[in-house]
Tab-separated table of C-alpha atoms in Angstrom:
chain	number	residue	atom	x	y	z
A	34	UNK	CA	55.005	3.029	-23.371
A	35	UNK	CA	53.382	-0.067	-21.995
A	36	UNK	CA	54.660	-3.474	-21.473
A	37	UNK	CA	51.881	-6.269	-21.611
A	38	UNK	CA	52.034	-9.116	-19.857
A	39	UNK	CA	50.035	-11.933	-21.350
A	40	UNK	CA	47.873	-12.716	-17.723
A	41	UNK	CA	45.075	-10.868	-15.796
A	42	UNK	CA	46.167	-8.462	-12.952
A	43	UNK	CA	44.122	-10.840	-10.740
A	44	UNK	CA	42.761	-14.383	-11.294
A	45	UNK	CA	39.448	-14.439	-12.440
A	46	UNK	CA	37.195	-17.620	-12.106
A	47	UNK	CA	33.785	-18.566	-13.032
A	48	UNK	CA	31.575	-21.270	-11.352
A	49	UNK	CA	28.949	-21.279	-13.738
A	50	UNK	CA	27.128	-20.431	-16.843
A	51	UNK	CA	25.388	-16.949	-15.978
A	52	UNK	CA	24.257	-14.630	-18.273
A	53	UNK	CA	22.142	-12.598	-15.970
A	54	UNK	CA	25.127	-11.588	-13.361
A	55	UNK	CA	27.320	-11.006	-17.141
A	56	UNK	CA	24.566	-8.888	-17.977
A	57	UNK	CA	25.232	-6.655	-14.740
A	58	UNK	CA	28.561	-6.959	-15.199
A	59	UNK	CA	28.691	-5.082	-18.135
A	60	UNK	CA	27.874	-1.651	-16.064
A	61	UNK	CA	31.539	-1.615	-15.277
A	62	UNK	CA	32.737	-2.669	-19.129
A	63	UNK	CA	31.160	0.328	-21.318
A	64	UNK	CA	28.972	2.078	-18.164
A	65	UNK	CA	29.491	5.893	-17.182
A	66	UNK	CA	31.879	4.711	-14.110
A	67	UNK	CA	33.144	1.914	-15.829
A	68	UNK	CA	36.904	0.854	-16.214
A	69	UNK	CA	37.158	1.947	-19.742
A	70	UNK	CA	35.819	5.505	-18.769
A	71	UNK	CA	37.980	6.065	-16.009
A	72	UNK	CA	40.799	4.331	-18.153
A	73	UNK	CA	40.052	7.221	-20.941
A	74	UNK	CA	40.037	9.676	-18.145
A	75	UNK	CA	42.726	9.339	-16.688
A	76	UNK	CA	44.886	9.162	-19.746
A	77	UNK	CA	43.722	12.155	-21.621
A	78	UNK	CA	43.651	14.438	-17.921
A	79	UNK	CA	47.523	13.781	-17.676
A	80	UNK	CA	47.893	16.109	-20.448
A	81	UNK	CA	46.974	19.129	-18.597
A	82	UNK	CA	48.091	18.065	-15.290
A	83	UNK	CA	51.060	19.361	-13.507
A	84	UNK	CA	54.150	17.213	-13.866
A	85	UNK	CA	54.264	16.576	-10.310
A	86	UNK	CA	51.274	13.884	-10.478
A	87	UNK	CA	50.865	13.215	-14.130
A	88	UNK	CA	52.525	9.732	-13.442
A	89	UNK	CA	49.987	8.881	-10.980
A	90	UNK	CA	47.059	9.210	-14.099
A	91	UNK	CA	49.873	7.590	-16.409
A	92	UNK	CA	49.801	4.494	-13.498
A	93	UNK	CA	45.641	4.666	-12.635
A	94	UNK	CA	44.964	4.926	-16.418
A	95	UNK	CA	46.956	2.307	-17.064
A	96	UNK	CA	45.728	-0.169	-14.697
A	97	UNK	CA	42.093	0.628	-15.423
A	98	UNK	CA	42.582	-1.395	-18.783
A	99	UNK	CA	44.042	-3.911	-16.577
A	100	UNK	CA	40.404	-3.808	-14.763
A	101	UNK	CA	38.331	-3.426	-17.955
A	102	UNK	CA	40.618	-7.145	-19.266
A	103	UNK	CA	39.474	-8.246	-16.490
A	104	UNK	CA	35.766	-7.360	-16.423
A	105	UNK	CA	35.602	-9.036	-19.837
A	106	UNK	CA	37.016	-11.999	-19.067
A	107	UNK	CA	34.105	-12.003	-16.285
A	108	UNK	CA	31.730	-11.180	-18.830
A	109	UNK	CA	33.218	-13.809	-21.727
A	110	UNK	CA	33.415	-16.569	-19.452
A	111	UNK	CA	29.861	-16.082	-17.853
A	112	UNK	CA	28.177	-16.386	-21.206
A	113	UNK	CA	30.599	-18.211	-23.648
A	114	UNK	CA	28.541	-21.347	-23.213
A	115	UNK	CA	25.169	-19.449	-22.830
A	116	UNK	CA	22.413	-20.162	-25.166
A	117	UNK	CA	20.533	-17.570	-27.135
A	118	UNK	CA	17.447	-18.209	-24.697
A	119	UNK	CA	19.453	-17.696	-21.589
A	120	UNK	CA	21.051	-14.819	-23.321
A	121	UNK	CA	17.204	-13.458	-23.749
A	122	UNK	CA	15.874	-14.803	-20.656
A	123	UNK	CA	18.827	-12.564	-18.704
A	124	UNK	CA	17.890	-9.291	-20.651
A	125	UNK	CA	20.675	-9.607	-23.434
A	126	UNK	CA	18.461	-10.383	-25.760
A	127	UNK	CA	19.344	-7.301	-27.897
A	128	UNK	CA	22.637	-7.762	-27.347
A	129	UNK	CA	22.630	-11.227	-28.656
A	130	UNK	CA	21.076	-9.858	-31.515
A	131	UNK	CA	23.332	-7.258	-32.707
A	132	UNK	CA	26.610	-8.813	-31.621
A	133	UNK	CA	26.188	-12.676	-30.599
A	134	UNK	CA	28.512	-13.542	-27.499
A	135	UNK	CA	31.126	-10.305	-28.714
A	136	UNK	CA	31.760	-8.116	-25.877
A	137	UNK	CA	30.393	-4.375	-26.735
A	138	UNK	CA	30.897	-1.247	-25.159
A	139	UNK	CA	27.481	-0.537	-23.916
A	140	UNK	CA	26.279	0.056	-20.049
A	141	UNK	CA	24.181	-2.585	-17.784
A	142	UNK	CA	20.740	-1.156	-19.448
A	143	UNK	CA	22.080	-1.824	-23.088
A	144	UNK	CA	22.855	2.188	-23.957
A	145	UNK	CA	26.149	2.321	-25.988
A	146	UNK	CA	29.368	3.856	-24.702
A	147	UNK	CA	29.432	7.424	-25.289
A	148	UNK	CA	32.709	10.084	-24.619
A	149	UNK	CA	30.142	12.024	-22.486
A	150	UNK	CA	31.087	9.610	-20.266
A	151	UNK	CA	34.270	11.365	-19.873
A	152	UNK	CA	35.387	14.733	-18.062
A	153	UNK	CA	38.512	16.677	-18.737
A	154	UNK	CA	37.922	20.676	-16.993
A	155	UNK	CA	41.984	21.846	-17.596
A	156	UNK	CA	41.479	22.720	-14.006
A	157	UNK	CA	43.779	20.299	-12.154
A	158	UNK	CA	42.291	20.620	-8.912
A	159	UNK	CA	38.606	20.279	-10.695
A	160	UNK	CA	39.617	17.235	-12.817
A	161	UNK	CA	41.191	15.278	-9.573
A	162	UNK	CA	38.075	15.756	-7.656
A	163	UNK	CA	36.408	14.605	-11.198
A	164	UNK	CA	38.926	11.485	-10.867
A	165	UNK	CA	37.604	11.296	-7.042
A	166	UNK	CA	34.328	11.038	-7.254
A	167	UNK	CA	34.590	8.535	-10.854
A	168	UNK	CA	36.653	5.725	-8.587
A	169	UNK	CA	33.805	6.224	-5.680
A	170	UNK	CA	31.431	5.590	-7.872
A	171	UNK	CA	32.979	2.740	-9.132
A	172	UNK	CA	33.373	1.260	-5.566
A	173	UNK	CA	29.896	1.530	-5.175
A	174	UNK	CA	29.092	-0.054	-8.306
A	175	UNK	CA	31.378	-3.126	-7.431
A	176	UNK	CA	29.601	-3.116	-3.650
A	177	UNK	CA	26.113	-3.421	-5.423
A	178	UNK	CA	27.770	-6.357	-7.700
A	179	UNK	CA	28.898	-7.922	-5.080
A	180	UNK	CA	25.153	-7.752	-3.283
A	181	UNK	CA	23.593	-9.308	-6.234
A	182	UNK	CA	26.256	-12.325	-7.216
A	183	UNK	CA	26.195	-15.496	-5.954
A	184	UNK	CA	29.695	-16.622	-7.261
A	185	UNK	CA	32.236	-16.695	-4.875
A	186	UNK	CA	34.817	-16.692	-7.353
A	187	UNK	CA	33.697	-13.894	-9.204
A	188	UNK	CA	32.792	-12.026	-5.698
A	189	UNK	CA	36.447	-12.517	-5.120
A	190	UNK	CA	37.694	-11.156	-8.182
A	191	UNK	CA	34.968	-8.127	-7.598
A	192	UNK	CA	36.407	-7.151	-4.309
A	193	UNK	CA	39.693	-6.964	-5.521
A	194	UNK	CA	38.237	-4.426	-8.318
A	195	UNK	CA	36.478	-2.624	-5.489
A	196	UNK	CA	39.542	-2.164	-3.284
A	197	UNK	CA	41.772	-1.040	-5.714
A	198	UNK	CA	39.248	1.638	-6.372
A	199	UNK	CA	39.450	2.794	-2.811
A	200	UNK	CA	43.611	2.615	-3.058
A	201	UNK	CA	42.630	5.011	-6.292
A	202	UNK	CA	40.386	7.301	-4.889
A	203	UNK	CA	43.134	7.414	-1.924
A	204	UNK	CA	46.107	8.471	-4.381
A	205	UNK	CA	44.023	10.718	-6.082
A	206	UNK	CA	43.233	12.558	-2.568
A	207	UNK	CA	46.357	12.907	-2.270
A	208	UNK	CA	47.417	14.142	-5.585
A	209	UNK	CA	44.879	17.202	-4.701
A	210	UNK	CA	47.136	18.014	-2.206
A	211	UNK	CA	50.075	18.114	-3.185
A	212	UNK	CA	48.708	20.519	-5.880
A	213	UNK	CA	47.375	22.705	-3.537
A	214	UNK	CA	50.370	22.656	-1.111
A	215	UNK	CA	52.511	23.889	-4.711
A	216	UNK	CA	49.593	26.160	-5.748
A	217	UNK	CA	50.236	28.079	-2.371
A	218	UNK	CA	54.026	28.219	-2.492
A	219	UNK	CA	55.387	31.980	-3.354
A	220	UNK	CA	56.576	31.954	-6.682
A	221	UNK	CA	60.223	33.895	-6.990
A	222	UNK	CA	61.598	35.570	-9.776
């Protein structure tokens, strides 16, 4: 089904050493509107989504592991040369302990990834405004990164994250109507 190819959907680069921004960072890794939540989402929905748009959660799905490679490589190359008092001193202190520098599914506060994290009604119409409201969420979320970081080459990477969610959020709009433009359509027999 998929074709990988071996290089990030956007460049990602890192000024420095910074455990603390990796340490927000990690919201949108294993967090409740992070890439591999929506990526999860998306991808299990399209099973009980008309044909007419089940391409378009094929495609978002998809890309949201594109986002969530990307995110780690963030979070990787902010702390790969950390030491385990920075890691401490930035709040991953208990991450350090349980997994080193490995990346882990867990949100910005250190709770562990959970499939509450992800919705699936049956209900088309419900589950797009589900898919809606996850990729505005998101946009926030990379917004309130952005606010906090100091990197300009991470910044730049984050608002490239942040506008795809918007060109998301947009598709998805419009997936909701074209299922209710069909849903009103007389049916003949």
């Amino acid at each position: 089904m998929w074709v990988y190819e071996k290089k990030l959907q956007y460049p990602v680069k890192v000024r420095n050493c910074n455990p603390r921004l990796a340490k927000y960072l990690i919201e949108q890794y294993g967090g409740a509107d992070g890439e591999l939540a929506a990526a999860l989402r998306y991808l299990n929905q399209r099973y009980t989504i008309p044909d007419k748009v089940i391409g378009l959660l094929t495609d978002i799905g998809t890309e949201e592991f594109a986002h969530l490679e990307m995110i780690a490589t963030m979070i990787y190359k902010l702390t790969k040369d950390a030491t385990p008092q920075q890691m401490a001193a930035a709040g991953l202190g208990e991450h350090y302990a349980n997994h080193d520098s490995a990346l882990f599914y867990h949100d910005a506060a250190g709770n562990p990834f959970t499939a509450t994290y992800i919705q699936a009604k049956g209900d088309p119409i419900a589950d797009l405004y589900e898919d809606i409201a996850a990729e505005e969420k998101a946009r926030a979320t990379y917004q309130w990164l952005i606010d906090i970081s100091d990197d300009p080459d991470i910044n730049d990477s984050l608002r490239f994250l942040r506008e795809r969610e918007i060109i998301h959020s947009m598709r998805f709009r419009e997936a909701v109507e074209i299922l209710k433009e069909e849903k009103g359509k007389k049916k003949f027999f």
